[in-house]
Amino acid sequence: MDLPCPEWVQHVEQKWTEMRSEGNELFCLLTDIDVIFNHGLSLIGPEDLNNFSRISEKYSVKKSPERASEFRQQGNLSFKVKDYTSAALYYSKGVCNADKNTEELSLCYANRSAALFYHGLYRECLEDIQRSLEAGYPSHLQDKLRTRQAACLNQLRNPEKSNTPTTNHQTPPCQKSRISTTCISHGVSVYFSPEKGRHILATENKSAGDVVLEDEAFCYVLIPSNKLNADTKNKGNTFKTEDRHCHHCLSQSLSFVPCPNCSYTRYCGESCRKDAWERWHQWECPIGADLLAIGVLGHLALRVALKAGQNEVQSVKKNSSDLSHEDCETYSAYKSDLPVQLSLEGHCREGSDHIDCYHGNSYMGIYSLLPHVAEHSPGSRFLLAITMAMLYRRLQGGPPPDMWASCEDEGFSGIWQPKMSLLGATALRHMMQLMCNAQAVTAVRVKEESGMAVQSSSEIRIATAIFPVLSLLNHSCSPNTSISFTVGFQTDPLSQFSCSEGHIDHPRSSHCGVTVTVQASKDLAAGQEILHCYGPHCSRMEVKERQRHLLKQYFFHCNCQACRIDLLEESQNAKENAAPGLKCLKCNKPLQSHMDRYMCSMPSCGHEITSADVQNRLQGLRCLLDEAVHIMERNRLDKALQILKSASSQANSILTETHPLQGELADATARAYATTGEWSLAASHLKRSIVAVQAQFGEDSIELGRQLFKLAQLHFNARDCDAALSVFPRASKLLSIHCGPHCEELQELHEMEHCLQGLLRNND
């Protein structure tokens, strides 16, 4: 939920409607963000406060011993069927809901230690045993804990018996964790021009797969599920983002430690919990329900302001006006038609490759992003202003944040100094910026809950972040870059684990955060602009829908090469009445659209079908596909295959092999056969899916790379060495270009290739 919840949006819209016309007109004239915020603050009344309190109560993050017990019982059920992953996650939910130093908390920790033991996570198991004892685990049950403790220590003293991870942090399969800082590769520089603003160009040739930049996020916030229905409509083995990832470093874990005061926030270890508390959670925790109600962008905007602090904000405001204005003045001074290269603080320096002001901890890089005040509609500006004003009022219930407290606030008396409103105004500025500059942090997640032998995966959003350098990249609907993310923390290699009786000493953490790696997805020539896709991609969205979306959210009319080509083709197709992906039921020739019907392109055939009939057929096929997948995930494979065969037969009569729905049907059929171990049959159907995927997304797309990865797995499982080895090079190239050299899929490909080559050598 990026924006405020619907109930609050509705309340603010009603407030805007009920304002007198002169009040609306006055607000519309305001352009200074500080003035807009203070005006919004003056409009907050008792009714608004009461309404917001009522709304935020629905997102309660209070501890609940009753819910803790329920989650522990659900964990016990999962444990009995040896689903130790689900068991550990349920016990973690119990840990987060239990009160401090209670028997319920000790039981949740103790039960989770058993699940971790069967996972082979012996260090984490020992930690939970210690936590359980410290929370007051019943003395008459402690013998089994001591036995489990001794077994863990025995495993750790004999490392050859243990293949356990060396750390509690389990990085999502986007990329392995490592220490990272912002880095612009050689041959890449930031430039400015009036038409494009700040942008990034390649100053020398780059090959597909080359890293062009790495950027550390200034701030990020975990994306929560909808708290209103997360635990009511989805009571099955379904765990949300907040159940799987550390709320500070985003690492995956099975053994979270909770915030001692709220049930929502959890961390992968004490280090993250302490760091988060010192940085911002001590101020966020009391208003946790409010933050969930106002959405991720509002939460992230506040966090950026908290991190920057009063002194830094005042320094930036004093020493620089909007950076784009400086750029324009500097550009005019050069009086050149060519782009001007930028260096420190955005000033021009001929021949300079230094852009040191753009890095993960550069507040200047964040502050200088345009807030687009004028482009936001008056209603949108009003919503953002009232929302941030309300959040500021809720923060005033406690002491001011350390980075914003002045000497006058020492001995806090319950009243914030008027100048503290700069905190709210700064957060408002960042929320306006985030509407155009927020970046989704993604990871590939494998479905674990179904217990199937072959599982499906999908790319999901786990967080929203703001990157100083990545934000400088302009958009293209067909970008020449791909991005991948590194999350989690990196341990100090000089420190070592050690274990004593019942205790584990952990290594020191040296870095925690989110880093984006931008790679060239195509060969780049010197002088070519490096472009990033803001979301609407030409392979996933029609051109008019893309342009409508970009204009609404990012305030520009896209004129990228992909849009120009698509608009031209759309115009030509309209003249030719083409209907891509549809074929005649009688002669299999392409169909052409004509008014409210489709007609065969072969004049001698004359067959026609109404547009409504085509849509009904497509909708029916979609329903059959969804039904088959639903049944498949419940291990009713024979029934699922029967439905898929029927759907494929119907699809073949009206759809060409390149239609996206054909690809989805073939992929689902391949998955069903793979689940039964019929690898060769699965591979033959997956090849049909690859035809459609390549037609839709392109021969250099990540979607094609992931389909080829699955095909390699099927050939490997079928022991078809030649077929598997023939797929590896292309799959490896695409995965490396789009996901980086450390992605798990690529590592698995290398392992399979090494194994098969060994088999071939042995056979020789």
mmCIF file of C-alpha atoms in Angstrom, residues 61-73 93-105 107-108 263:
data_model
loop_
_atom_site.group_PDB
_atom_site.id
_atom_site.type_symbol
_atom_site.label_atom_id
_atom_site.label_comp_id
_atom_site.label_asym_id
_atom_site.label_seq_id
_atom_site.Cartn_x
_atom_site.Cartn_y
_atom_site.Cartn_z
ATOM 1 C CA VAL A 61 0.108 -3.097 16.021
ATOM 2 C CA LYS A 62 -0.527 -3.819 19.696
ATOM 3 C CA LYS A 63 0.736 -7.008 21.301
ATOM 4 C CA SER A 64 -1.896 -9.757 21.612
ATOM 5 C CA PRO A 65 -1.261 -12.793 23.847
ATOM 6 C CA GLU A 66 -4.366 -14.457 22.401
ATOM 7 C CA ARG A 67 -3.076 -14.170 18.855
ATOM 8 C CA ALA A 68 0.366 -15.303 19.999
ATOM 9 C CA SER A 69 -1.200 -18.509 21.304
ATOM 10 C CA GLU A 70 -3.166 -18.999 18.075
ATOM 11 C CA PHE A 71 -0.029 -18.629 15.950
ATOM 12 C CA ARG A 72 1.848 -21.061 18.209
ATOM 13 C CA GLN A 73 -0.916 -23.633 17.737
ATOM 14 C CA LYS A 93 4.375 -14.442 14.444
ATOM 15 C CA GLY A 94 3.674 -15.743 17.933
ATOM 16 C CA VAL A 95 6.934 -14.267 19.243
ATOM 17 C CA CYS A 96 5.995 -10.872 17.809
ATOM 18 C CA ASN A 97 2.543 -10.864 19.409
ATOM 19 C CA ALA A 98 3.575 -12.146 22.838
ATOM 20 C CA ASP A 99 4.270 -9.735 25.692
ATOM 21 C CA LYS A 100 7.771 -9.415 27.115
ATOM 22 C CA ASN A 101 8.962 -11.961 29.707
ATOM 23 C CA THR A 102 5.839 -14.121 29.573
ATOM 24 C CA GLU A 103 5.379 -17.868 29.466
ATOM 25 C CA GLU A 104 3.708 -17.553 26.051
ATOM 26 C CA LEU A 105 6.818 -15.848 24.671
ATOM 27 C CA LEU A 107 6.894 -21.299 24.580
ATOM 28 C CA CYS A 108 7.021 -19.658 21.150
ATOM 29 C CA SER A 263 3.610 -6.696 17.101
#
